[in-house]
Coordinates of N, CA, C and O in Angstrom, one line a residue:
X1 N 38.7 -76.7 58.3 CA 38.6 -75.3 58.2 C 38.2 -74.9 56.7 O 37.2 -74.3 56.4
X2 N 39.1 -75.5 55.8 CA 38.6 -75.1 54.1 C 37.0 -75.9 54.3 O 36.2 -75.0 53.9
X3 N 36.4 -76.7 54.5 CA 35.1 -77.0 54.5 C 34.1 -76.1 55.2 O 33.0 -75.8 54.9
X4 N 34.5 -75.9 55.8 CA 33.5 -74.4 56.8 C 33.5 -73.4 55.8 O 32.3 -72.9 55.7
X5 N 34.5 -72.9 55.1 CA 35.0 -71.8 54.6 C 34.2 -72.5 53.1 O 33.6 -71.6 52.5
X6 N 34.1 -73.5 52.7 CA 33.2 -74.1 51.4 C 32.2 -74.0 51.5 O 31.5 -73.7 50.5
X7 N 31.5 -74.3 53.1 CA 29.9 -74.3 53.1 C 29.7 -73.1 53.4 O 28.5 -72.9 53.4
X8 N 30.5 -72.2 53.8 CA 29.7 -70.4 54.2 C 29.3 -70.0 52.8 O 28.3 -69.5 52.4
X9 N 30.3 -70.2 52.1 CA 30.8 -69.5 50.3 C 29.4 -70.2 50.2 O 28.5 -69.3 50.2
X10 N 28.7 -71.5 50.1 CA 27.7 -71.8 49.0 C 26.3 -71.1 49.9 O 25.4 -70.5 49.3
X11 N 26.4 -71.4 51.4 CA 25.3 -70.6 51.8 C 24.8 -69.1 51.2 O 23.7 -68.6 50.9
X12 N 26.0 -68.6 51.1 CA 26.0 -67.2 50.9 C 25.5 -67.0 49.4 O 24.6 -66.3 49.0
X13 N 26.3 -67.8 48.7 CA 26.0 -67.7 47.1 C 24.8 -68.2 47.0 O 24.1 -67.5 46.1
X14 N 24.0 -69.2 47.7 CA 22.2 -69.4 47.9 C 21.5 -68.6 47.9 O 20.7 -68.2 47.1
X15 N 21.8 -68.1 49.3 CA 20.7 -66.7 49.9 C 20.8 -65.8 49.1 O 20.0 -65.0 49.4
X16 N 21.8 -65.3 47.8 CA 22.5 -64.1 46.9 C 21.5 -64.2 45.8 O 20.9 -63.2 45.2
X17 N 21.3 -65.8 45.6 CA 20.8 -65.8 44.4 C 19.0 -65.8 44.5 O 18.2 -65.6 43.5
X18 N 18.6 -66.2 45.8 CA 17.4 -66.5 46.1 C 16.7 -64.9 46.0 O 15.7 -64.6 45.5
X19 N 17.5 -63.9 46.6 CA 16.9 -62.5 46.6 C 17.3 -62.3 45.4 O 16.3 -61.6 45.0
X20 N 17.9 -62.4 44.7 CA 17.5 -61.2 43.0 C 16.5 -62.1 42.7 O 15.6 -61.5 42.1
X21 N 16.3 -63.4 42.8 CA 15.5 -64.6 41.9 C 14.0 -63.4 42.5 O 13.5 -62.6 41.7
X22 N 13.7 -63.5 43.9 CA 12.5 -63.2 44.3 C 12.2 -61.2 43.8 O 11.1 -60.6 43.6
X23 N 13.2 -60.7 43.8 CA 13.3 -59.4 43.1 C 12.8 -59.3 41.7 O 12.0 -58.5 41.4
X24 N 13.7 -60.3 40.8 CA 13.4 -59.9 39.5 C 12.4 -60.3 39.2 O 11.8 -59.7 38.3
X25 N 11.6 -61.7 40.1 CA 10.4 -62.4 39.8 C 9.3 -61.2 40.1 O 8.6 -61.1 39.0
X26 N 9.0 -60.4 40.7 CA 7.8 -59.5 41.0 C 8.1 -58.3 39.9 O 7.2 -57.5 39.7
X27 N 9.0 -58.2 39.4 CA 8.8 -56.6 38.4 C 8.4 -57.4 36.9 O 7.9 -56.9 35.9
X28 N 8.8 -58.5 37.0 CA 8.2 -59.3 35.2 C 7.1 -59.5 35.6 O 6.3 -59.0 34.8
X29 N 6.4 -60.3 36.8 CA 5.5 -60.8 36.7 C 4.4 -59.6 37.0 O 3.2 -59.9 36.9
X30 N 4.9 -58.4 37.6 CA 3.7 -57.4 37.9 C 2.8 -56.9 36.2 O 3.2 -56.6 35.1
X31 N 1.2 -57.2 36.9 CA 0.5 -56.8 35.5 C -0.3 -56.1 36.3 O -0.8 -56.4 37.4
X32 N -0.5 -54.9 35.4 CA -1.9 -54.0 36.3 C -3.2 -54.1 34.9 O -2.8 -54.0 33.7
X33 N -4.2 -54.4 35.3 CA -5.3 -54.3 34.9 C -6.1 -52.8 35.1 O -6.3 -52.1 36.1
X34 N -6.6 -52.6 33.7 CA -7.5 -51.2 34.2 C -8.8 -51.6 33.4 O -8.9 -52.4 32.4
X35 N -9.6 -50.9 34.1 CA -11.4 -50.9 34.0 C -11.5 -49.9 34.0 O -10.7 -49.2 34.5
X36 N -12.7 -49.3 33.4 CA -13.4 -48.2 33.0 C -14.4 -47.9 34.3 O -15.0 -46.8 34.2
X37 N -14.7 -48.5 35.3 CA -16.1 -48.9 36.1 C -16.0 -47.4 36.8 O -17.0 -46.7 37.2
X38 N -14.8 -46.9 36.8 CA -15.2 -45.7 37.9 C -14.8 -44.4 37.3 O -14.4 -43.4 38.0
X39 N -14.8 -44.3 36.2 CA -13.8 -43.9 35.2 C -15.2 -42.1 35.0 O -16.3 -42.5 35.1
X40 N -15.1 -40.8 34.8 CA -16.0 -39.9 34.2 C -16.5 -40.8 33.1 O -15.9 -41.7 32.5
X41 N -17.7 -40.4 32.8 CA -18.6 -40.0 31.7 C -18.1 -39.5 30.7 O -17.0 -39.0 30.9
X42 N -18.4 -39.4 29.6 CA -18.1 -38.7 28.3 C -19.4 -37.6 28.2 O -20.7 -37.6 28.0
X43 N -18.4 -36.5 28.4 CA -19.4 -35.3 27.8 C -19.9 -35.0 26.9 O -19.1 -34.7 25.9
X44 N -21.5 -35.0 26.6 CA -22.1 -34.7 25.4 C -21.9 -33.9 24.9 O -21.4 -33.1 25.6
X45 N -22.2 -33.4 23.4 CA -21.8 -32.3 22.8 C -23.7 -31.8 21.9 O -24.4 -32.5 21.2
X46 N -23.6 -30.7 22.4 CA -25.3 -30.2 21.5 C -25.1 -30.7 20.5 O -24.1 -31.2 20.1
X47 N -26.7 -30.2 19.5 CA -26.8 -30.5 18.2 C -25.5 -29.5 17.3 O -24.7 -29.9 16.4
X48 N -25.9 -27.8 17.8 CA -25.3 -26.8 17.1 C -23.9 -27.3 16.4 O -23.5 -27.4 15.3
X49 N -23.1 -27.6 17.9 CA -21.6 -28.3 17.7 C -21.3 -29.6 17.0 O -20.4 -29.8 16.2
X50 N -22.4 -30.5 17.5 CA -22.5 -31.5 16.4 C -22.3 -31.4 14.5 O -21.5 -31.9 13.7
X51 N -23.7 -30.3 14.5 CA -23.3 -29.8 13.0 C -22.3 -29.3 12.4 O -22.1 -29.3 11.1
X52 N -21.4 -28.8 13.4 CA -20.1 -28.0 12.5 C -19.1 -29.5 12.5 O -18.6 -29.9 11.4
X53 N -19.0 -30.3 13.8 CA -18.1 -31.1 13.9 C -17.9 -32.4 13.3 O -16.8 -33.0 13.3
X54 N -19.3 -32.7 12.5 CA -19.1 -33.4 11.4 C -18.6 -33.3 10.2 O -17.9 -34.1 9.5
X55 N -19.1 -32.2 9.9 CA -17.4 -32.2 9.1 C -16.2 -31.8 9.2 O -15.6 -31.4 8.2
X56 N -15.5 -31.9 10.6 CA -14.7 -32.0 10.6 C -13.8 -33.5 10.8 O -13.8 -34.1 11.9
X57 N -13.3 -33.8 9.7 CA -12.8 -35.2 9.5 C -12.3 -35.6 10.5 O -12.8 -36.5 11.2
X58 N -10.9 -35.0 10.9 CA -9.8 -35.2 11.8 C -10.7 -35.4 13.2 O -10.6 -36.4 13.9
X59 N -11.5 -34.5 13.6 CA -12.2 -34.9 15.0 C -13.3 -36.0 14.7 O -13.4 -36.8 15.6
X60 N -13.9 -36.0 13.9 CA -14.5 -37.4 13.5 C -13.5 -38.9 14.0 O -14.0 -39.8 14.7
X61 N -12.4 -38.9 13.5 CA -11.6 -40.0 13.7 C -10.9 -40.1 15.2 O -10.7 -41.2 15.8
X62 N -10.6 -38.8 15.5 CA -10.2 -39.3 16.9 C -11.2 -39.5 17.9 O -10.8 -39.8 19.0
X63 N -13.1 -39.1 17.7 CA -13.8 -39.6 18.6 C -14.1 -41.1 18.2 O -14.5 -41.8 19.1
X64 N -13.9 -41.8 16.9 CA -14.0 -43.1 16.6 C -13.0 -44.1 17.8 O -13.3 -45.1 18.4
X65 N -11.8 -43.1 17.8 CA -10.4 -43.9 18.2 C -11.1 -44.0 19.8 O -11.1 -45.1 20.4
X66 N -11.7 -42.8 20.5 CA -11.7 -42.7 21.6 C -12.9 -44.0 22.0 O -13.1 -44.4 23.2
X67 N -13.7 -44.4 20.6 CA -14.3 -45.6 21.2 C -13.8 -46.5 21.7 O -14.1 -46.9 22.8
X68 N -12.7 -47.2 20.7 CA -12.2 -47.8 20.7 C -11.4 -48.2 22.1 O -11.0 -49.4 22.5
X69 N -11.1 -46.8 22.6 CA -10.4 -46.6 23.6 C -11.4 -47.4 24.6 O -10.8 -48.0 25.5
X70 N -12.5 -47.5 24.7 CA -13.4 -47.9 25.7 C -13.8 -49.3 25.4 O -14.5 -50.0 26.2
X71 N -13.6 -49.6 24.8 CA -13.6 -51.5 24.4 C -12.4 -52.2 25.1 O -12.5 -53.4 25.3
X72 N -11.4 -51.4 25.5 CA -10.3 -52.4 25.7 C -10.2 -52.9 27.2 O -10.2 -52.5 28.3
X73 N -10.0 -54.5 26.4 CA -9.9 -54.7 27.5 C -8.8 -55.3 28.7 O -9.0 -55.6 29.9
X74 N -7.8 -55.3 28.0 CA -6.4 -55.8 28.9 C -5.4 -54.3 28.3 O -5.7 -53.6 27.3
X75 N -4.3 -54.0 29.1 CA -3.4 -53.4 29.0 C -2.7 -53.1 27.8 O -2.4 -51.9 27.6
X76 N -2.5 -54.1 26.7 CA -2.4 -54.1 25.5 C -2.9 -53.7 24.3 O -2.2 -53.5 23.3
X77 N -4.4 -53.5 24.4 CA -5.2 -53.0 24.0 C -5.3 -51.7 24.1 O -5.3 -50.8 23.2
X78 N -5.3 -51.3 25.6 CA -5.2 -49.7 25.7 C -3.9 -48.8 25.3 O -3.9 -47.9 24.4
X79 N -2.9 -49.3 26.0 CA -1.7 -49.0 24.5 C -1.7 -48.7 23.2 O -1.2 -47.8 22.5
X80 N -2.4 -49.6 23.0 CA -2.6 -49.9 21.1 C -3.7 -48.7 21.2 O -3.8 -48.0 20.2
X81 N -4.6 -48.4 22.3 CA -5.6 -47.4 21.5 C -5.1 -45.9 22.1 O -5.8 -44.9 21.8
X82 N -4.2 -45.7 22.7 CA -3.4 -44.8 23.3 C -2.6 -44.6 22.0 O -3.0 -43.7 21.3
X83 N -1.8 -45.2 21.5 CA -1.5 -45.2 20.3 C -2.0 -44.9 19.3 O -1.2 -44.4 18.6
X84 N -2.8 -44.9 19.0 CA -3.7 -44.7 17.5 C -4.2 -43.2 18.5 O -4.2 -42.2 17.7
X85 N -4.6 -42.9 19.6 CA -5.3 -41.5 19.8 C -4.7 -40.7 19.4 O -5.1 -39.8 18.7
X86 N -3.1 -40.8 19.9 CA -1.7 -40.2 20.0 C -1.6 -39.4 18.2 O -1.7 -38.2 18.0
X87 N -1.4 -40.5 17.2 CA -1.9 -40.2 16.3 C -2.9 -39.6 15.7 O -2.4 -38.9 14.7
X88 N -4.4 -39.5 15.9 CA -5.5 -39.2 15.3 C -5.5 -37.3 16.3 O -6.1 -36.4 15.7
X89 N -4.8 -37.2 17.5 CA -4.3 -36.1 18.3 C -3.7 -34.9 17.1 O -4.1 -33.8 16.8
X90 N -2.3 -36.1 16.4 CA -1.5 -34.9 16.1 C -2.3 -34.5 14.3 O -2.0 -33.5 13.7
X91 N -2.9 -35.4 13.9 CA -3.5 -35.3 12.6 C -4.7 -34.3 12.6 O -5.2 -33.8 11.6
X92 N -5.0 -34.0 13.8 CA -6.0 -33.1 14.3 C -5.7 -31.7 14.3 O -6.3 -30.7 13.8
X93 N -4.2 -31.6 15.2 CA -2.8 -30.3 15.1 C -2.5 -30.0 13.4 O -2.3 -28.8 13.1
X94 N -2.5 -30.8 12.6 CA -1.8 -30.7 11.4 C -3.0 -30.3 10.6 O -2.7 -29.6 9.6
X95 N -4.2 -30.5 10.8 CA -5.5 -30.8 10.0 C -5.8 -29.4 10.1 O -5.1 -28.7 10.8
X96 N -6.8 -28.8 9.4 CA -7.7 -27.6 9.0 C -9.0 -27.8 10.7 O -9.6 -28.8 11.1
X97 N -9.1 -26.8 11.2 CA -10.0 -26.5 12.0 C -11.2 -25.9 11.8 O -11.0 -24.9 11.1
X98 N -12.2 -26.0 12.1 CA -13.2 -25.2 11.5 C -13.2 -23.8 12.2 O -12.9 -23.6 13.4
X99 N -13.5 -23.1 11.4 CA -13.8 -21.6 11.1 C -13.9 -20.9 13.3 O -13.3 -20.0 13.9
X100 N -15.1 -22.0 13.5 CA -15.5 -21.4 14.8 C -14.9 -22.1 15.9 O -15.4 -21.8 17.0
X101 N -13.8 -23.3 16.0 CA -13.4 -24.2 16.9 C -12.1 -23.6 16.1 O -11.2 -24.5 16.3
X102 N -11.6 -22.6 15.4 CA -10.2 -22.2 15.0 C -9.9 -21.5 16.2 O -9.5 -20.4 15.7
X103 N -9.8 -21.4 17.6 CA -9.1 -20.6 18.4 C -8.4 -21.1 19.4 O -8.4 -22.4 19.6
X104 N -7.8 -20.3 20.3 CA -7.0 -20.9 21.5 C -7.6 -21.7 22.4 O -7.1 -22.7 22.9
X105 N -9.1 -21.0 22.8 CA -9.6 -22.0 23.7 C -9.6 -23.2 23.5 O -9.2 -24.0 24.3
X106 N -10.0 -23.7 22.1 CA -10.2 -25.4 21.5 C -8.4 -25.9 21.8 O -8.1 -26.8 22.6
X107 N -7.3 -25.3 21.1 CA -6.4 -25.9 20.7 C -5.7 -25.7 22.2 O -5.2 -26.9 22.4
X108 N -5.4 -25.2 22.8 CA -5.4 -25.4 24.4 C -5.7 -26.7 25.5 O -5.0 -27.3 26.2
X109 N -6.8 -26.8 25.3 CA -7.9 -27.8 25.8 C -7.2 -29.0 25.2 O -6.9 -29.9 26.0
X110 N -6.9 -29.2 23.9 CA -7.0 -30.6 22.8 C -5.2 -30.6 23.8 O -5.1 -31.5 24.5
X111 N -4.1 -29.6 23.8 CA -3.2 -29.7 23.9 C -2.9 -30.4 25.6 O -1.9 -31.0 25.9
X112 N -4.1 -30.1 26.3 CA -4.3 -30.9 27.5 C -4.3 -32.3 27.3 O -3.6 -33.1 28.0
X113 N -5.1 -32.8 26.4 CA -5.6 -33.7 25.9 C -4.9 -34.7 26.0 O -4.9 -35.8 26.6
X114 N -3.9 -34.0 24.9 CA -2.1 -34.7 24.2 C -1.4 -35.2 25.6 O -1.2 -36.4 25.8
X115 N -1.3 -34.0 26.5 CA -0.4 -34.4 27.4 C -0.8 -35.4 28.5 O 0.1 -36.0 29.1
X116 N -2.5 -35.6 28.7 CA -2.3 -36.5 29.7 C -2.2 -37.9 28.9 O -1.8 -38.8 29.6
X117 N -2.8 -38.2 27.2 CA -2.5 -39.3 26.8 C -1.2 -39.5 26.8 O -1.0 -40.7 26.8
X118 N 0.2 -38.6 27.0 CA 1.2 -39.0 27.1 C 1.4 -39.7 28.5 O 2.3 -40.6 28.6
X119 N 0.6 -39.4 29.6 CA 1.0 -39.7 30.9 C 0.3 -40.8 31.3 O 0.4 -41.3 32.4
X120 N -1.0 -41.2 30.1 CA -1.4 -42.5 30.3 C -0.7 -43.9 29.5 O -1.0 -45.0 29.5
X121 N 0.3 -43.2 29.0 CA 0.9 -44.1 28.1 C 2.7 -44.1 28.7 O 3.4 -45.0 28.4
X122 N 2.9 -43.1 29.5 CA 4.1 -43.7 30.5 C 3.8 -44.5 31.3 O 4.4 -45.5 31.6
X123 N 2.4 -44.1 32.0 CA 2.3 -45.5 33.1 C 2.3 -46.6 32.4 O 2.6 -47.6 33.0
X124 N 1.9 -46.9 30.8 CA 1.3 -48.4 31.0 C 3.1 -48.8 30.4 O 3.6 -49.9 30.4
X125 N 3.5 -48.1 30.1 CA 5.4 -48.6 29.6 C 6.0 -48.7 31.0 O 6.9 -49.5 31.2
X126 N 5.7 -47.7 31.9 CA 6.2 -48.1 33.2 C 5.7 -49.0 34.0 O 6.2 -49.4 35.0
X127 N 4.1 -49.5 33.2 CA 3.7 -50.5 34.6 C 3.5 -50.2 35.5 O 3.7 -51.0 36.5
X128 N 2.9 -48.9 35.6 CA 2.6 -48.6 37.5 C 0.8 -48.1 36.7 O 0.5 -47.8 35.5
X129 N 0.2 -48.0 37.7 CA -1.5 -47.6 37.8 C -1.8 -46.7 36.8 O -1.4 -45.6 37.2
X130 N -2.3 -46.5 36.0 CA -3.1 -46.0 35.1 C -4.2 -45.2 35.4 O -4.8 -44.3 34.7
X131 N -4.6 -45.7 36.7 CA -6.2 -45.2 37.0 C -6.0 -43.7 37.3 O -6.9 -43.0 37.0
X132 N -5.1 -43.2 37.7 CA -5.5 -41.4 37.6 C -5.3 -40.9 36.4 O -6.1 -40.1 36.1
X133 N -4.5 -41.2 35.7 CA -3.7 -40.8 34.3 C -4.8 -40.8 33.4 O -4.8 -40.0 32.5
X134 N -5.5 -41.5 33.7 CA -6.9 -42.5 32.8 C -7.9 -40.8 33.2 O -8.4 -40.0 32.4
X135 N -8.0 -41.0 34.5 CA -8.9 -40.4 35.0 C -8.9 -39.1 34.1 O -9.6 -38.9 33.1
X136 N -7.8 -38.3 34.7 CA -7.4 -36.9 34.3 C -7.5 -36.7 32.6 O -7.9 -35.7 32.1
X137 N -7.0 -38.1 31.6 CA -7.1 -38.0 30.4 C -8.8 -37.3 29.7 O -9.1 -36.5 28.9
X138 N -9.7 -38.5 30.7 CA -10.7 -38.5 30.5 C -11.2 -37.3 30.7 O -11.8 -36.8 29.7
X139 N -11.1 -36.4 32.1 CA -11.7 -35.1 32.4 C -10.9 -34.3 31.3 O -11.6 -33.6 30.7
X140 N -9.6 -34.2 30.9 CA -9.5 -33.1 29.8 C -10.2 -33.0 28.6 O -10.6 -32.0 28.0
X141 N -10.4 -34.6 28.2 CA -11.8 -34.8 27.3 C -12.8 -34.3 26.9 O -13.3 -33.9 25.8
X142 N -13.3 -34.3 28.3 CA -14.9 -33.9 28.6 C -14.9 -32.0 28.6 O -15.9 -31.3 28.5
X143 N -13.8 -31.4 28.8 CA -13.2 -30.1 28.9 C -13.3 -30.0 27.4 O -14.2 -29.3 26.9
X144 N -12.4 -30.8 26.5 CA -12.7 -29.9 25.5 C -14.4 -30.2 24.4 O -15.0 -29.5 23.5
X145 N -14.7 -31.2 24.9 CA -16.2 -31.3 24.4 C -17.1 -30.2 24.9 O -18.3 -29.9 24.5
X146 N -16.1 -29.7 26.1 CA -17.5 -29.1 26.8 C -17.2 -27.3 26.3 O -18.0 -26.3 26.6
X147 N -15.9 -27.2 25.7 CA -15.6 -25.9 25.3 C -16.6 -26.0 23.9 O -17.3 -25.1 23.6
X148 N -16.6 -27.0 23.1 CA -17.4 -27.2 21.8 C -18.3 -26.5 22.4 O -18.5 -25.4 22.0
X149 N -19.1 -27.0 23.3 CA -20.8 -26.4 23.2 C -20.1 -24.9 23.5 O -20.2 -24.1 22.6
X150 N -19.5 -24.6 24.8 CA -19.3 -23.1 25.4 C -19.4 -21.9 23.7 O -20.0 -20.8 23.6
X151 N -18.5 -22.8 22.8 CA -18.0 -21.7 21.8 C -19.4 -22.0 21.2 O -19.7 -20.8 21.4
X152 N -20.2 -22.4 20.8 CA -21.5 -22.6 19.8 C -22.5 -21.7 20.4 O -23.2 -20.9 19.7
X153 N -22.6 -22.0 21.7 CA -23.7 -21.2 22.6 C -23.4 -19.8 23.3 O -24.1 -19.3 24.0
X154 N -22.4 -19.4 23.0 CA -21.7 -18.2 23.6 C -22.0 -16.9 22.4 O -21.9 -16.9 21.2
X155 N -22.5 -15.9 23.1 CA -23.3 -14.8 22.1 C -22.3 -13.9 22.2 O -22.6 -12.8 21.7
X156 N -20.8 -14.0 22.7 CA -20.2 -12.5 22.9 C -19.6 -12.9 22.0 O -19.2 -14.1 21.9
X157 N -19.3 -11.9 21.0 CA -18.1 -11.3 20.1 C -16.8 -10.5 20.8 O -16.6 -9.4 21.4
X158 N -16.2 -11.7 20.4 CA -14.8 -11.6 20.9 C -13.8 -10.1 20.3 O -12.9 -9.5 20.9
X159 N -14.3 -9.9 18.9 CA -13.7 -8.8 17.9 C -14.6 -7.5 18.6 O -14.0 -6.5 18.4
X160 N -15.9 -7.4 19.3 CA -16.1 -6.4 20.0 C -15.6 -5.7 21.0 O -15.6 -4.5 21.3
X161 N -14.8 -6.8 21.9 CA -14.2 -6.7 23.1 C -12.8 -5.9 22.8 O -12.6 -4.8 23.2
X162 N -11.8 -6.9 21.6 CA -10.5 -6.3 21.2 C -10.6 -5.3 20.4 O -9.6 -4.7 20.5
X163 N -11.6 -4.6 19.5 CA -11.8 -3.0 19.1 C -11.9 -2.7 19.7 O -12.5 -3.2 20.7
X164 N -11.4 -1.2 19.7 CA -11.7 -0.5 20.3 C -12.4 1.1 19.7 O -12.4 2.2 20.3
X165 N -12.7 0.9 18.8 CA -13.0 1.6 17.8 C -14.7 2.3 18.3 O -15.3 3.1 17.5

């Protein structure tokens, strides 16, 4: 009887250890890979906007960073350039704005911006898919490049609308 009672105990202690073994093995060994292949476009920005936006330092550097962002090529990389956007983001908040990208619409848009790089940068610490987070990062992007032109090319006066004089 104690021998029955010895070999249940080790079966049991086998099969115990074989499921966490095969549990813990898939969450270390899970790696997600992301590609650009199906990813938006980057929205062009006119000449007009071009001209103001070169000198603007701070946005100079974070469209550098965002090349960067497109070079990478394993998970680690994009982190690291999630990282530095994150950065080149808030140096942008802290930085001087120009005269005519000084308004809510720009800093709205950029503040989109912030948030989905935050939510491309939980997935890759959580390890789960990237590819929407990526996606949506990307389209808030192209939103605020594309408010650049809107404000450059837009003929209404805003201080006409709020006088009322």
């Amino acid at each position: 009887m104690q021998k029955l009672l010895l070999f249940l105990a080790f079966i049991t202690l086998g099969l115990g250890c074989k499921d966490e073994g095969e549990s813990t093995g898939t969450v270390e060994g899970k790696t997600v890979f992301f590609t650009f292949q199906d990813m938006p476009e980057a929205q062009t920005i006119n000449t007009k906007a071009q001209e103001i936006l070169t000198d603007w330092q701070e946005f100079q550097d974070f469209e550098s960073s965002f090349q960067v962002l497109y070079r990478a090529k394993n998970n680690e990389d994009l982190a690291l350039a999630i990282d530095d956007l994150l950065n080149k983001e808030k140096a942008m908040v802290e930085g001087e704005y120009p005269e005519t990208f000084d308004n809510a619409q720009i800093k709205s848009r950029q503040r989109v911006v912030r948030t989905f790089l935050l939510n491309v940068k939980a997935s890759i610490i959580e390890q789960t898919d990237v590819d929407e987070p990526m996606r949506k990062m990307l389209l808030a992007n192209n939103a605020l490049r594309s408010q650049f032109n809107i404000m450059v090319n837009s003929k209404l006066d805003i201080n006409l609308i709020l006088n009322e004089k």
